[in-house]
Amino acid sequence: MELHHEFTVPVPVDDAWRALLDVERIAPCMPGATVDDYDGKTVTGSVKVKVGPITVTYRGTAVFEEQDESAHRMVLIANGKETRGQGTARATVTGTLAERDGGTAVSVRTDLTVTGRPAQFGRGVMAEVGDKLVGQFAECLARRLGEPTERTEPSEPVEPFQGAQPVQPVQPVEPVEPIDLLRTAGPPVAKRVAVAVATAVLALVFVRIRRHRHA
């Protein structure tokens, strides 16, 4: 399925371009995603998706196939596989940036292929979920771009106590919440999904009853 999303961020296009390539900085803005490693071209990590009571984790890589700074165009190819299942996800994401009213308009086109349990929702639901997730990402990105990127260091180093071991700062690790498809889609979509699931269950029961009668 093909999806198209647009959003704006309140910074010049060159600043937005550098920010979008700073994967480690914007990783917390990606719903359900965890970045394990990034070497400047390839991102390794995972994405968690919740489907009702079931949580599906995809692990894989995303590779920047194109980074055209002059045209402000990037192409990202991502591949993932369920850690406990046969489902797969593949996406080719093309992003273009353009200056608009002192800010930056970001256009994202995604060619997405999903197999496994999330695929049952179809294009309509996935498009609505995608709209809301991109909106969350855009809001978070705008906040991140307003934060200072440099930390102030003390003017004079502090001498440790005699014989004391240097203390390494501990970075708190916050658990990543999975993308909840039903909650993100909203009540109207969740209702349609529930009806579809109920219909499928009834059809399955009907088939089994017929088989039992014939037997």
Short mmCIF file of C-alpha atoms in Angstrom, two decimals:
data_model
loop_
_atom_site.label_atom_id
_atom_site.label_comp_id
_atom_site.label_asym_id
_atom_site.label_seq_id
_atom_site.Cartn_x
_atom_site.Cartn_y
_atom_site.Cartn_z
CA MET A 1 0.00 0.00 0.00
CA GLU A 2 1.07 3.56 -0.68
CA LEU A 3 0.72 6.26 1.97
CA HIS A 4 1.36 10.00 1.73
CA HIS A 5 1.80 12.37 4.66
CA GLU A 6 2.83 16.00 5.02
CA PHE A 7 3.75 18.11 8.02
CA THR A 8 5.65 21.30 8.78
CA VAL A 9 8.33 22.17 11.32
CA PRO A 10 9.16 25.75 12.41
CA VAL A 11 12.83 25.78 11.38
CA PRO A 12 14.72 26.58 8.15
CA VAL A 13 15.02 23.75 5.65
CA ASP A 14 18.76 23.21 6.24
CA ASP A 15 18.20 22.81 9.99
CA ALA A 16 15.32 20.41 9.40
CA TRP A 17 17.46 18.37 6.98
CA ARG A 18 20.26 17.95 9.51
CA ALA A 19 17.77 17.06 12.24
CA LEU A 20 16.06 14.33 10.23
CA LEU A 21 19.43 12.74 9.53
CA ASP A 22 20.32 12.83 13.24
CA VAL A 23 18.56 9.53 13.91
CA GLU A 24 19.72 9.18 17.52
CA ARG A 25 18.34 12.63 18.37
CA ILE A 26 14.90 12.08 16.86
CA ALA A 27 14.57 8.39 17.78
CA PRO A 28 12.42 9.15 20.87
CA CYS A 29 9.90 10.79 18.52
CA MET A 30 9.35 7.57 16.57
CA PRO A 31 6.34 5.79 18.13
CA GLY A 32 7.10 2.23 19.19
CA ALA A 33 10.67 2.35 17.85
CA THR A 34 13.98 1.56 19.52
CA VAL A 35 17.30 2.37 17.82
CA ASP A 36 20.12 0.00 18.73
CA ASP A 37 22.81 1.20 16.34
CA TYR A 38 23.36 3.82 13.64
CA ASP A 39 26.53 4.21 11.56
CA GLY A 40 25.44 7.17 9.46
CA LYS A 41 23.74 5.06 6.79
CA THR A 42 22.20 1.95 8.37
CA VAL A 43 19.86 1.96 11.34
CA THR A 44 19.40 -1.24 13.37
CA GLY A 45 16.54 -1.51 15.80
CA SER A 46 13.03 -2.71 16.51
CA VAL A 47 9.41 -1.58 16.38
CA LYS A 48 6.65 -2.80 18.69
CA VAL A 49 3.05 -2.97 17.50
CA LYS A 50 0.09 -3.86 19.71
CA VAL A 51 -2.90 -5.56 18.11
CA GLY A 52 -5.56 -5.92 20.80
CA PRO A 53 -4.04 -8.08 23.57
CA ILE A 54 -1.13 -9.17 21.37
CA THR A 55 2.17 -7.27 21.03
CA VAL A 56 4.23 -7.91 17.90
CA THR A 57 7.90 -6.90 17.74
CA TYR A 58 9.64 -6.39 14.42
CA ARG A 59 13.44 -6.36 14.33
CA GLY A 60 15.36 -5.21 11.30
CA THR A 61 17.31 -2.50 9.56
CA ALA A 62 16.68 0.72 7.70
CA VAL A 63 19.20 1.89 5.11
CA PHE A 64 19.51 5.39 3.63
CA GLU A 65 19.70 4.61 -0.09
CA GLU A 66 19.76 8.28 -1.02
CA GLN A 67 20.68 11.50 0.77
CA ASP A 68 20.58 14.39 -1.70
CA GLU A 69 21.37 17.46 0.36
CA SER A 70 21.08 19.91 -2.53
CA ALA A 71 17.55 18.71 -3.37
CA HIS A 72 16.72 17.97 0.27
CA ARG A 73 15.54 14.48 -0.70
CA MET A 74 16.16 11.21 1.12
CA VAL A 75 15.16 7.62 0.45
CA LEU A 76 15.05 5.06 3.28
CA ILE A 77 14.48 1.33 2.78
CA ALA A 78 13.41 -0.57 5.89
CA ASN A 79 12.99 -4.31 6.41
CA GLY A 80 11.78 -6.07 9.53
CA LYS A 81 10.63 -9.50 10.68
CA GLU A 82 8.57 -10.60 13.66
CA THR A 83 10.71 -11.91 16.49
CA ARG A 84 8.05 -14.51 17.33
CA GLY A 85 6.26 -15.21 14.12
CA GLN A 86 6.46 -15.25 10.36
CA GLY A 87 5.15 -11.74 9.75
CA THR A 88 7.29 -9.25 7.85
CA ALA A 89 7.29 -5.53 7.14
CA ARG A 90 9.00 -3.68 4.31
CA ALA A 91 8.84 0.02 3.53
CA THR A 92 10.42 2.37 1.04
CA VAL A 93 10.16 5.87 2.46
CA THR A 94 10.87 8.92 0.30
CA GLY A 95 11.08 12.24 2.09
CA THR A 96 11.41 15.67 0.50
CA LEU A 97 11.85 19.00 2.28
CA ALA A 98 10.90 22.43 1.00
CA GLU A 99 11.08 25.88 2.55
CA ARG A 100 7.68 27.36 3.37
CA ASP A 101 6.92 30.64 5.18
CA GLY A 102 10.18 30.57 7.14
CA GLY A 103 9.67 26.94 8.15
CA THR A 104 9.99 23.60 6.39
CA ALA A 105 7.32 21.50 4.71
CA VAL A 106 8.11 17.77 4.88
CA SER A 107 6.48 15.40 2.40
CA VAL A 108 6.73 11.66 3.08
CA ARG A 109 5.68 8.96 0.64
CA THR A 110 5.70 5.39 1.93
CA ASP A 111 5.38 2.19 -0.07
CA LEU A 112 4.47 -0.28 2.69
CA THR A 113 4.09 -4.05 2.62
CA VAL A 114 3.04 -5.85 5.81
CA THR A 115 2.30 -9.53 6.39
CA GLY A 116 1.08 -11.20 9.57
CA ARG A 117 -1.44 -10.01 12.14
CA PRO A 118 -1.29 -6.23 11.54
CA ALA A 119 -2.05 -6.84 7.85
CA GLN A 120 -5.65 -7.78 8.72
CA PHE A 121 -6.57 -4.12 9.17
CA GLY A 122 -6.21 -3.20 5.51
CA ARG A 123 -5.21 0.06 3.84
CA GLY A 124 -7.94 2.27 5.28
CA VAL A 125 -7.11 1.56 8.91
CA MET A 126 -3.36 1.65 8.30
CA ALA A 127 -3.71 5.05 6.60
CA GLU A 128 -5.68 6.48 9.55
CA VAL A 129 -3.16 5.08 12.02
CA GLY A 130 -0.33 6.48 9.90
CA ASP A 131 -1.91 9.95 9.91
CA LYS A 132 -2.04 10.03 13.70
CA LEU A 133 1.46 8.59 14.17
CA VAL A 134 2.95 11.13 11.74
CA GLY A 135 1.12 13.89 13.61
CA GLN A 136 2.64 12.71 16.91
CA PHE A 137 6.07 12.50 15.30
CA ALA A 138 5.78 16.02 13.84
CA GLU A 139 4.78 17.53 17.21
CA CYS A 140 7.64 15.76 18.98
CA LEU A 141 10.12 16.76 16.26
CA ALA A 142 9.10 20.42 16.53
CA ARG A 143 9.76 20.30 20.28
CA ARG A 144 13.12 18.61 19.77
CA LEU A 145 14.22 21.20 17.24
CA GLY A 146 13.52 23.91 19.81
CA GLU A 147 15.82 22.29 22.37
CA PRO A 148 19.51 23.28 22.65
CA THR A 149 21.86 20.71 21.14
CA GLU A 150 24.91 21.66 23.21
CA ARG A 151 25.35 21.07 26.92
CA THR A 152 27.08 23.64 29.06
CA GLU A 153 30.15 22.36 30.87
CA PRO A 154 31.44 23.74 34.20
CA SER A 155 34.14 26.39 33.75
CA GLU A 156 36.49 24.59 36.15
CA PRO A 157 36.79 20.82 36.60
CA VAL A 158 35.80 19.48 40.01
CA GLU A 159 38.56 17.47 41.70
CA PRO A 160 37.38 14.10 43.08
CA PHE A 161 38.03 13.08 46.70
CA GLN A 162 41.33 11.35 47.43
CA GLY A 163 41.04 7.68 46.49
CA ALA A 164 37.49 7.97 45.22
CA GLN A 165 36.48 6.15 42.07
CA PRO A 166 35.06 8.27 39.26
CA VAL A 167 31.31 8.00 39.08
CA GLN A 168 29.84 7.35 35.66
CA PRO A 169 26.52 9.06 34.98
CA VAL A 170 23.65 6.61 34.69
CA GLN A 171 21.29 7.25 31.83
CA PRO A 172 17.75 6.18 32.71
CA VAL A 173 16.28 3.74 30.20
CA GLU A 174 12.59 4.33 29.62
CA PRO A 175 10.57 1.41 28.26
CA VAL A 176 9.27 2.00 24.75
CA GLU A 177 5.49 1.83 24.48
CA PRO A 178 4.26 -0.23 21.51
CA ILE A 179 2.10 1.31 18.81
CA ASP A 180 -1.45 0.42 19.84
CA LEU A 181 -3.28 0.10 16.53
CA LEU A 182 -6.79 0.02 17.99
CA ARG A 183 -6.24 2.91 20.40
CA THR A 184 -4.36 4.99 17.84
CA ALA A 185 -6.99 4.43 15.16
CA GLY A 186 -9.74 5.68 17.46
CA PRO A 187 -13.21 4.36 18.37
CA PRO A 188 -14.78 4.49 14.87
CA VAL A 189 -11.99 2.42 13.30
CA ALA A 190 -11.75 0.12 16.32
CA LYS A 191 -15.49 -0.51 16.00
CA ARG A 192 -15.10 -1.44 12.32
CA VAL A 193 -12.24 -3.79 13.17
CA ALA A 194 -14.26 -5.38 15.96
CA VAL A 195 -17.18 -5.96 13.57
CA ALA A 196 -14.84 -7.48 11.00
CA VAL A 197 -13.31 -9.81 13.58
CA ALA A 198 -16.74 -10.82 14.91
CA THR A 199 -17.92 -11.55 11.36
CA ALA A 200 -14.86 -13.70 10.71
CA VAL A 201 -15.43 -15.63 13.95
CA LEU A 202 -19.11 -16.22 13.11
CA ALA A 203 -18.18 -17.42 9.64
CA LEU A 204 -15.65 -19.83 11.12
CA VAL A 205 -18.21 -21.18 13.60
CA PHE A 206 -20.78 -21.60 10.81
CA VAL A 207 -18.29 -23.58 8.70
CA ARG A 208 -17.48 -25.84 11.63
CA ILE A 209 -21.17 -26.46 12.35
CA ARG A 210 -21.78 -27.42 8.73
CA ARG A 211 -18.79 -29.77 8.78
CA HIS A 212 -20.04 -31.33 12.01
CA ARG A 213 -23.52 -31.91 10.52
CA HIS A 214 -22.10 -33.50 7.38
CA ALA A 215 -19.89 -35.73 9.49
#
